[in-house]
Short mmCIF file of C-alpha atoms in Angstrom, two decimals:
data_model
loop_
_atom_site.label_atom_id
_atom_site.label_comp_id
_atom_site.label_asym_id
_atom_site.label_seq_id
_atom_site.Cartn_x
_atom_site.Cartn_y
_atom_site.Cartn_z
CA UNK A 19 0.00 0.00 0.00
CA UNK A 20 1.40 3.46 -0.86
CA UNK A 21 2.09 5.52 2.26
CA UNK A 22 0.44 8.87 2.92
CA UNK A 23 3.82 10.53 2.40
CA UNK A 24 4.17 8.95 -1.05
CA UNK A 25 0.60 9.88 -1.95
CA UNK A 26 1.10 13.52 -0.89
CA UNK A 27 3.84 13.82 -3.51
CA UNK A 28 1.45 12.87 -6.32
CA UNK A 29 -0.78 15.80 -5.40
CA UNK A 30 1.88 18.49 -4.96
CA UNK A 31 1.17 21.61 -6.97
CA UNK A 32 -2.31 20.36 -7.79
CA UNK A 33 -5.21 22.84 -7.79
CA UNK A 34 -7.17 23.44 -4.58
CA UNK A 35 -10.10 21.32 -5.78
CA UNK A 36 -8.23 18.05 -6.20
CA UNK A 37 -5.42 18.58 -3.72
CA UNK A 38 -4.50 16.23 -0.94
CA UNK A 39 -7.24 17.49 1.39
CA UNK A 40 -9.77 16.13 -1.13
CA UNK A 41 -7.92 12.81 -1.15
CA UNK A 42 -7.91 12.68 2.65
CA UNK A 43 -11.65 13.37 2.85
CA UNK A 44 -12.45 10.76 0.19
CA UNK A 45 -10.12 8.26 1.86
CA UNK A 46 -11.85 8.74 5.22
CA UNK A 47 -15.36 8.60 3.74
CA UNK A 48 -14.55 5.61 1.51
CA UNK A 49 -13.17 3.76 4.53
CA UNK A 50 -16.35 4.48 6.45
CA UNK A 51 -18.57 3.29 3.59
CA UNK A 52 -16.31 0.26 2.94
CA UNK A 53 -16.72 -0.90 6.52
CA UNK A 54 -20.50 -0.61 6.43
CA UNK A 55 -20.66 -2.35 3.03
CA UNK A 56 -18.11 -5.06 3.74
CA UNK A 57 -15.83 -3.94 0.88
CA UNK A 58 -12.16 -4.91 0.51
CA UNK A 59 -10.42 -2.17 2.50
CA UNK A 60 -7.03 -2.47 0.80
CA UNK A 61 -8.55 -2.05 -2.68
CA UNK A 62 -10.62 0.91 -1.50
CA UNK A 63 -7.69 2.59 0.26
CA UNK A 64 -5.41 2.29 -2.77
CA UNK A 65 -8.13 3.50 -5.13
CA UNK A 66 -8.92 6.51 -2.90
CA UNK A 67 -5.25 7.52 -2.70
CA UNK A 68 -4.71 7.22 -6.45
CA UNK A 69 -8.05 8.21 -8.01
CA UNK A 70 -7.12 11.80 -8.99
CA UNK A 71 -3.36 11.35 -9.23
CA UNK A 72 -3.08 12.57 -12.84
CA UNK A 73 -4.44 15.43 -14.97
CA UNK A 74 -7.14 17.07 -12.85
CA UNK A 75 -6.41 20.76 -13.47
CA UNK A 76 -9.73 22.55 -14.21
CA UNK A 77 -9.97 23.76 -17.79
CA UNK A 78 -6.95 21.70 -18.86
CA UNK A 79 -7.15 19.54 -21.95
CA UNK A 80 -6.28 16.36 -20.07
CA UNK A 81 -9.02 16.76 -17.48
CA UNK A 82 -11.62 14.80 -19.48
CA UNK A 83 -9.35 11.74 -19.34
CA UNK A 84 -7.94 12.19 -15.84
CA UNK A 85 -9.59 8.99 -14.56
CA UNK A 86 -7.95 6.98 -17.35
CA UNK A 87 -4.54 8.55 -16.78
CA UNK A 88 -4.86 8.05 -13.02
CA UNK A 89 -5.74 4.37 -13.49
CA UNK A 90 -2.66 3.85 -15.69
CA UNK A 91 -0.48 5.55 -13.08
CA UNK A 92 -2.08 3.43 -10.32
CA UNK A 93 -1.16 0.31 -12.30
CA UNK A 94 2.49 1.41 -12.43
CA UNK A 95 2.64 2.25 -8.71
CA UNK A 96 1.00 -0.96 -7.53
CA UNK A 97 2.94 -3.20 -9.94
CA UNK A 98 6.14 -1.71 -8.54
CA UNK A 99 4.88 -2.68 -5.06
CA UNK A 100 4.39 -6.25 -6.31
CA UNK A 101 0.57 -6.33 -6.17
CA UNK A 102 -1.01 -9.28 -8.02
CA UNK A 103 -2.46 -8.39 -11.40
CA UNK A 104 -6.11 -9.03 -10.52
CA UNK A 105 -5.98 -6.78 -7.45
CA UNK A 106 -4.34 -4.03 -9.51
CA UNK A 107 -7.16 -4.45 -12.03
CA UNK A 108 -9.72 -4.12 -9.21
CA UNK A 109 -8.17 -0.80 -8.13
CA UNK A 110 -8.00 0.41 -11.73
CA UNK A 111 -11.67 -0.41 -12.25
CA UNK A 112 -12.56 1.75 -9.20
CA UNK A 113 -10.56 4.65 -10.61
CA UNK A 114 -11.78 4.42 -14.21
CA UNK A 115 -15.41 4.17 -13.06
CA UNK A 116 -15.36 7.14 -10.64
CA UNK A 117 -16.07 9.87 -13.19
CA UNK A 118 -19.68 11.08 -13.26
CA UNK A 119 -19.50 12.46 -16.80
CA UNK A 120 -18.06 9.29 -18.36
CA UNK A 121 -20.59 6.47 -18.70
CA UNK A 122 -18.26 4.10 -20.59
CA UNK A 123 -17.27 2.18 -17.46
CA UNK A 124 -19.75 2.14 -14.58
CA UNK A 125 -18.87 0.97 -11.04
CA UNK A 126 -19.52 -2.81 -11.06
CA UNK A 127 -17.86 -3.88 -7.81
CA UNK A 128 -18.74 -2.86 -4.28
CA UNK A 129 -15.28 -1.27 -3.96
CA UNK A 130 -15.87 0.86 -7.06
CA UNK A 131 -19.27 1.89 -5.75
CA UNK A 132 -17.80 2.89 -2.41
CA UNK A 133 -15.13 5.05 -4.09
CA UNK A 134 -17.72 6.59 -6.42
CA UNK A 135 -20.02 7.50 -3.52
CA UNK A 136 -17.22 8.87 -1.32
CA UNK A 137 -15.88 11.00 -4.17
CA UNK A 138 -19.35 12.33 -5.02
CA UNK A 139 -20.22 13.20 -1.40
CA UNK A 140 -17.19 15.51 -1.54
CA UNK A 141 -18.92 17.79 -4.07
CA UNK A 142 -21.91 18.40 -1.79
CA UNK A 143 -22.34 20.28 1.50
CA UNK A 144 -19.98 23.02 2.64
CA UNK A 145 -17.04 21.18 1.09
CA UNK A 146 -19.03 21.09 -2.14
CA UNK A 147 -19.53 24.85 -1.95
CA UNK A 148 -15.78 25.33 -1.56
CA UNK A 149 -14.91 22.99 -4.43
CA UNK A 150 -17.61 24.24 -6.82
CA UNK A 151 -16.75 27.88 -6.21
CA UNK A 152 -13.02 27.19 -6.25
CA UNK A 153 -13.33 25.33 -9.54
CA UNK A 154 -15.30 28.19 -11.10
CA UNK A 155 -12.80 30.80 -9.91
CA UNK A 156 -9.84 28.82 -11.28
CA UNK A 157 -11.61 28.26 -14.59
CA UNK A 158 -12.53 31.97 -14.83
CA UNK A 159 -16.26 31.28 -14.50
CA UNK A 160 -18.67 33.32 -12.38
CA UNK A 161 -20.16 31.85 -9.20
CA UNK A 162 -23.73 32.71 -10.03
CA UNK A 163 -25.52 33.76 -13.19
CA UNK A 164 -29.28 33.35 -13.47
CA UNK A 165 -29.67 30.47 -15.97
CA UNK A 166 -31.80 30.95 -19.09
CA UNK A 167 -35.25 29.31 -19.31
CA UNK A 168 -33.77 27.18 -22.08
CA UNK A 169 -31.04 25.88 -19.77
CA UNK A 170 -33.53 25.20 -16.99
CA UNK A 171 -35.69 23.20 -19.39
CA UNK A 172 -33.00 21.33 -21.34
CA UNK A 173 -29.67 21.52 -19.49
CA UNK A 174 -28.19 23.08 -22.67
CA UNK A 175 -26.95 26.65 -22.66
CA UNK A 176 -28.18 29.32 -25.02
CA UNK A 177 -25.54 30.80 -27.38
CA UNK A 178 -23.34 33.12 -25.28
CA UNK A 179 -24.74 31.96 -21.94
CA UNK A 180 -21.93 31.78 -19.37
CA UNK A 181 -21.28 28.61 -17.36
CA UNK A 182 -21.52 29.63 -13.70
CA UNK A 183 -21.05 27.45 -10.63
CA UNK A 184 -24.84 27.47 -10.32
CA UNK A 185 -25.13 26.04 -13.84
CA UNK A 186 -22.79 23.28 -12.68
CA UNK A 187 -25.06 22.66 -9.70
CA UNK A 188 -28.11 22.34 -11.95
CA UNK A 189 -26.31 20.27 -14.59
CA UNK A 190 -24.56 17.85 -12.31
CA UNK A 191 -24.49 18.42 -8.58
CA UNK A 192 -28.22 18.40 -7.85
CA UNK A 193 -28.45 14.92 -9.44
CA UNK A 194 -25.63 13.42 -7.38
CA UNK A 195 -27.86 12.29 -4.55
CA UNK A 196 -29.89 10.17 -7.02
CA UNK A 197 -26.97 8.30 -8.57
CA UNK A 198 -25.25 7.03 -5.42
CA UNK A 199 -25.02 3.29 -4.83
CA UNK A 200 -24.83 2.82 -1.05
CA UNK A 201 -27.55 3.49 1.51
CA UNK A 202 -25.26 5.32 3.92
CA UNK A 203 -24.01 7.71 1.24
CA UNK A 204 -27.54 8.45 0.01
CA UNK A 205 -28.65 9.48 3.48
CA UNK A 206 -25.71 11.89 3.86
CA UNK A 207 -26.19 13.21 0.34
CA UNK A 208 -29.77 14.37 0.97
CA UNK A 209 -28.70 16.75 3.70
CA UNK A 210 -25.53 17.91 1.95
CA UNK A 211 -27.46 18.58 -1.25
CA UNK A 212 -29.97 20.73 0.63
CA UNK A 213 -27.12 22.82 2.06
CA UNK A 214 -25.53 23.33 -1.37
CA UNK A 215 -28.88 24.22 -2.98
CA UNK A 216 -29.59 26.73 -0.21
CA UNK A 217 -26.19 28.32 -0.76
CA UNK A 218 -27.15 29.31 -4.32
CA UNK A 219 -30.61 30.52 -3.25
CA UNK A 220 -28.95 32.74 -0.64
CA UNK A 221 -26.26 33.90 -3.04
CA UNK A 222 -28.90 35.05 -5.54
CA UNK A 223 -30.91 36.83 -2.84
CA UNK A 224 -27.85 38.61 -1.45
CA UNK A 225 -26.80 39.61 -4.98
CA UNK A 226 -30.17 41.26 -5.45
CA UNK A 227 -29.53 43.24 -2.25
CA UNK A 228 -31.91 41.16 -0.15
CA UNK A 229 -31.12 39.58 3.25
CA UNK B 2 -21.15 60.24 -13.55
CA UNK B 3 -19.30 57.35 -15.25
CA UNK B 4 -21.68 54.97 -17.03
CA UNK B 5 -21.94 51.27 -16.19
CA UNK B 6 -20.37 50.47 -19.57
CA UNK B 7 -17.35 52.67 -18.77
CA UNK B 8 -17.04 51.16 -15.31
CA UNK B 9 -17.17 47.59 -16.64
CA UNK B 10 -14.02 48.32 -18.63
CA UNK B 11 -12.06 49.20 -15.48
CA UNK B 12 -12.80 45.74 -14.09
CA UNK B 13 -12.08 43.65 -17.18
CA UNK B 14 -9.65 40.82 -16.53
CA UNK B 15 -9.89 41.42 -12.80
CA UNK B 16 -9.99 38.40 -10.46
CA UNK B 17 -13.34 36.86 -9.50
CA UNK B 18 -13.27 38.49 -6.05
CA UNK B 19 -13.16 42.11 -7.18
CA UNK B 20 -14.81 41.78 -10.57
CA UNK B 21 -17.75 43.80 -11.75
CA UNK B 22 -20.30 41.60 -9.96
CA UNK B 23 -18.73 42.81 -6.67
CA UNK B 24 -19.01 46.38 -7.88
CA UNK B 25 -22.66 45.89 -8.83
CA UNK B 26 -23.53 44.38 -5.44
CA UNK B 27 -21.71 47.16 -3.56
CA UNK B 28 -23.32 49.80 -5.76
CA UNK B 29 -26.80 48.40 -5.05
CA UNK B 30 -26.18 48.04 -1.33
CA UNK B 31 -24.51 51.46 -1.02
CA UNK B 32 -27.47 53.04 -2.78
CA UNK B 33 -29.84 51.34 -0.37
CA UNK B 34 -27.84 52.49 2.67
CA UNK B 35 -27.38 56.00 1.21
CA UNK B 36 -31.12 56.44 0.90
CA UNK B 37 -31.79 55.37 4.47
CA UNK B 38 -28.93 57.56 5.77
CA UNK B 39 -29.65 60.60 3.61
CA UNK B 40 -26.20 60.48 1.99
CA UNK B 41 -25.27 62.27 -1.26
CA UNK B 42 -26.20 59.67 -3.88
CA UNK B 43 -23.91 60.98 -6.62
CA UNK B 44 -20.84 60.80 -4.37
CA UNK B 45 -21.79 57.32 -3.20
CA UNK B 46 -22.47 56.05 -6.72
CA UNK B 47 -19.17 57.33 -8.08
CA UNK B 48 -17.25 55.95 -5.08
CA UNK B 49 -18.91 52.54 -5.42
CA UNK B 50 -18.08 52.32 -9.14
CA UNK B 51 -14.46 53.35 -8.64
CA UNK B 52 -13.49 51.93 -5.24
CA UNK B 53 -11.59 48.83 -6.47
CA UNK B 54 -10.64 50.11 -9.91
CA UNK B 55 -6.89 49.59 -9.48
CA UNK B 56 -4.56 46.87 -8.14
CA UNK B 57 -6.81 44.40 -6.37
CA UNK B 58 -5.31 41.08 -7.53
CA UNK B 59 -4.93 38.76 -4.47
CA UNK B 60 -1.32 38.12 -3.56
CA UNK B 61 -0.07 40.95 -5.80
CA UNK B 62 2.38 43.52 -4.49
CA UNK B 63 0.09 46.44 -5.24
CA UNK B 64 -2.90 45.03 -3.36
CA UNK B 65 -1.95 46.67 -0.04
CA UNK B 66 -2.21 50.10 -1.71
CA UNK B 67 -5.17 49.40 -4.02
CA UNK B 68 -7.40 51.92 -2.21
CA UNK B 69 -4.83 54.67 -2.74
CA UNK B 70 -4.30 53.79 -6.41
CA UNK B 71 -8.05 53.58 -6.98
CA UNK B 72 -8.56 57.04 -5.39
CA UNK B 73 -5.92 58.53 -7.68
CA UNK B 74 -7.59 56.95 -10.71
CA UNK B 75 -11.01 58.18 -9.53
CA UNK B 76 -9.58 61.71 -9.37
CA UNK B 77 -8.45 61.46 -12.99
CA UNK B 78 -11.78 60.07 -14.22
CA UNK B 79 -13.94 62.63 -12.41
CA UNK B 80 -11.68 65.59 -13.28
CA UNK B 81 -12.04 64.62 -16.92
CA UNK B 82 -15.81 64.71 -16.44
CA UNK B 83 -15.47 68.23 -15.04
CA UNK B 84 -16.45 67.47 -11.44
CA UNK B 85 -15.67 70.28 -8.95
CA UNK B 86 -12.57 69.67 -6.86
CA UNK B 87 -14.33 69.34 -3.50
CA UNK B 88 -16.74 66.71 -4.80
CA UNK B 89 -13.84 64.77 -6.31
CA UNK B 90 -12.14 64.97 -2.92
CA UNK B 91 -15.30 63.63 -1.26
CA UNK B 92 -15.30 60.59 -3.56
CA UNK B 93 -11.57 60.06 -3.02
CA UNK B 94 -12.04 60.14 0.75
CA UNK B 95 -14.69 57.38 0.46
CA UNK B 96 -12.31 55.24 -1.59
CA UNK B 97 -9.18 55.79 0.53
CA UNK B 98 -11.11 55.06 3.74
CA UNK B 99 -12.77 51.81 2.57
CA UNK B 100 -9.94 49.45 3.44
CA UNK B 101 -10.40 47.52 6.70
CA UNK B 102 -6.70 46.82 7.21
CA UNK B 103 -5.56 50.44 6.76
CA UNK B 104 -6.38 52.67 9.72
CA UNK B 105 -4.58 55.78 8.39
CA UNK B 106 -7.74 57.31 6.98
CA UNK B 107 -11.04 56.35 8.62
CA UNK B 108 -14.47 57.07 7.08
CA UNK B 109 -15.37 60.56 8.35
CA UNK B 110 -18.34 61.43 6.11
CA UNK B 111 -21.68 59.66 5.87
CA UNK B 112 -20.89 58.84 2.23
CA UNK B 113 -17.61 57.17 3.21
CA UNK B 114 -19.39 55.21 5.96
CA UNK B 115 -22.05 54.03 3.53
CA UNK B 116 -19.41 52.80 1.06
CA UNK B 117 -17.42 51.15 3.86
CA UNK B 118 -20.48 49.30 5.14
CA UNK B 119 -21.70 48.23 1.68
CA UNK B 120 -18.24 46.92 0.78
CA UNK B 121 -17.90 45.04 4.06
CA UNK B 122 -21.34 43.41 3.83
CA UNK B 123 -20.07 41.86 0.61
CA UNK B 124 -17.56 39.71 2.50
CA UNK B 125 -20.26 38.11 4.67
CA UNK B 126 -23.09 35.67 3.92
CA UNK B 127 -23.09 33.33 0.93
CA UNK B 128 -21.37 36.00 -1.17
CA UNK B 129 -18.75 36.19 1.57
CA UNK B 130 -18.23 32.44 1.37
CA UNK B 131 -17.69 32.71 -2.38
CA UNK B 132 -15.27 35.61 -2.10
CA UNK B 133 -13.30 34.24 0.86
CA UNK B 134 -12.95 30.81 -0.71
CA UNK B 135 -12.24 32.29 -4.14
CA UNK B 136 -9.56 34.55 -2.69
CA UNK B 137 -7.89 31.63 -0.90
CA UNK B 138 -7.95 29.45 -4.03
CA UNK B 139 -6.42 32.23 -6.16
CA UNK B 140 -3.75 32.92 -3.55
CA UNK B 141 -2.93 29.19 -3.24
CA UNK B 142 -4.20 29.01 0.34
CA UNK B 143 -6.32 26.18 1.77
CA UNK B 144 -9.99 26.75 2.62
CA UNK B 145 -9.78 25.29 6.09
CA UNK B 146 -6.92 24.42 8.41
CA UNK B 147 -7.57 24.05 12.13
CA UNK B 148 -5.86 27.15 13.62
CA UNK B 149 -3.25 26.75 16.36
CA UNK B 150 -4.11 27.61 19.98
CA UNK B 151 -1.62 30.46 19.63
CA UNK B 152 -3.50 31.90 16.65
CA UNK B 153 -6.83 31.56 18.45
CA UNK B 154 -5.41 33.43 21.45
CA UNK B 155 -3.37 36.11 19.68
CA UNK B 156 -4.37 36.34 16.01
CA UNK B 157 -0.72 35.66 15.15
CA UNK B 158 0.29 32.49 13.35
CA UNK B 159 2.85 30.05 14.68
CA UNK B 160 5.97 29.58 12.51
CA UNK B 161 4.94 27.48 9.50
CA UNK B 162 1.20 27.74 10.20
CA UNK B 163 -0.69 28.10 6.90
CA UNK B 164 -3.13 30.97 6.30
CA UNK B 165 -6.45 29.33 5.44
CA UNK B 166 -9.73 31.02 4.56
CA UNK B 167 -10.84 30.14 8.09
CA UNK B 168 -7.85 32.03 9.50
CA UNK B 169 -9.04 35.01 7.44
CA UNK B 170 -12.49 34.63 8.95
CA UNK B 171 -11.08 34.65 12.49
CA UNK B 172 -8.61 37.47 11.80
CA UNK B 173 -10.91 39.81 9.95
CA UNK B 174 -14.34 38.66 8.85
CA UNK B 175 -15.83 37.77 12.23
CA UNK B 176 -15.09 41.32 13.41
CA UNK B 177 -16.77 43.04 10.47
CA UNK B 178 -20.19 43.17 12.07
CA UNK B 179 -18.73 45.17 14.99
CA UNK B 180 -17.01 47.87 12.91
CA UNK B 181 -19.90 48.93 10.69
CA UNK B 182 -21.21 52.47 10.95
CA UNK B 183 -24.85 52.37 9.90
CA UNK B 184 -27.75 50.70 11.74
CA UNK B 185 -29.18 49.05 8.63
CA UNK B 186 -25.85 47.45 7.71
CA UNK B 187 -25.27 46.20 11.26
CA UNK B 188 -28.62 44.37 11.26
CA UNK B 189 -27.83 42.62 7.95
CA UNK B 190 -24.29 41.84 9.07
CA UNK B 191 -25.42 39.85 12.13
CA UNK B 192 -27.30 37.34 10.03
CA UNK B 193 -24.71 37.19 7.25
CA UNK B 194 -21.94 36.67 9.79
CA UNK B 195 -23.83 33.75 11.34
CA UNK B 196 -24.12 32.11 7.91
CA UNK B 197 -20.42 32.53 7.19
CA UNK B 198 -19.41 31.22 10.63
CA UNK B 199 -21.67 28.20 10.21
CA UNK B 200 -20.08 27.47 6.84
CA UNK B 201 -16.68 26.91 8.48
CA UNK B 202 -18.19 24.83 11.31
CA UNK B 203 -19.86 22.62 8.71
CA UNK B 204 -16.75 22.47 6.56
CA UNK B 205 -14.69 21.22 9.51
CA UNK B 206 -17.32 18.63 10.47
CA UNK B 207 -17.60 17.33 6.90
CA UNK B 208 -13.81 17.18 6.63
CA UNK B 209 -13.74 14.94 9.68
CA UNK B 210 -16.22 12.65 7.90
CA UNK B 211 -19.17 13.76 10.01
CA UNK B 212 -22.57 14.92 8.71
#
């Protein structure tokens, strides 16, 4: 198993959204879910430590394939540690299947579902506010722009419509609670989603000079 | 009076914390406070539009003097518009006195107090969360690190202690509600401060894997 010190090195210089504090939170949450689901802890630990280890910079060209690149890197790290091939493959499956936007490989194993849920819980709640806003700021996007009726109806932006953090909430984050696999994660997600939704409601009201 | 279109140009390419959406919120809030306080609306409007017009990039060398640079620029803009010298000076006083960290020139006029309060309300509440987190992300600082006992007691960091957004809350933001000048702003600040404080409490709990 890679040590925490080793893992920290993979995330040096990484943006604030996917830095080692994200890894630590996902690691802790994945461990908690793994215990309640009876998942293989070693697989889950390794997958949590390695799941964002390559190419996560917002707005960068490689971001769309960061789960693939991270799985390849995980294979190299674990092979060097002498892990058997089928356990390496189990970790790589977790990592390749953790990306919400990519439906090519869905989480099939309980370990992959645990990693998926732990990673997704980290975009909701107060941590979700920090990461969504931080991502928008780094990508040069505004925090809140009132979405067009067209976007609200279809999820597609009108020509020239900016992508704000609130658009990201409506496009992706508000659906997270419905795509989780484990009971425990779903229960936490309900409450964290409500907090994140309320943040944008408040933000809009304050921006209008209310409250 | 500079038009909104003119003013937008001064804030092009500016970071997400001091961009034109900040100016619009401060303008709206300052107008609201000016009406309830009987302040000179033209002075307040001009000061709101120009108050961050120069050198606000987080972490930049000029940031510490951005209120001075913005006042100089305001003088140039308003002189070109043919404003009388004493009204230009009134706007410049508002701008020079708006910075919390600089005690050299305090807000003496009702217009300066209105601008000060409107600007400070914009660091609290959900907007405050966005700006504090956004500032930290742009400056490469973490959102939350548990402060040392020494910092909690003295407001000074221990050697090597990172400056997180939560440190900024404890050093500056939690005191905002006590330094405002107008009644109306103080009432709004109480509730916005509670929201911002709760954000960090939640963030810490979620980071520990609770909630």
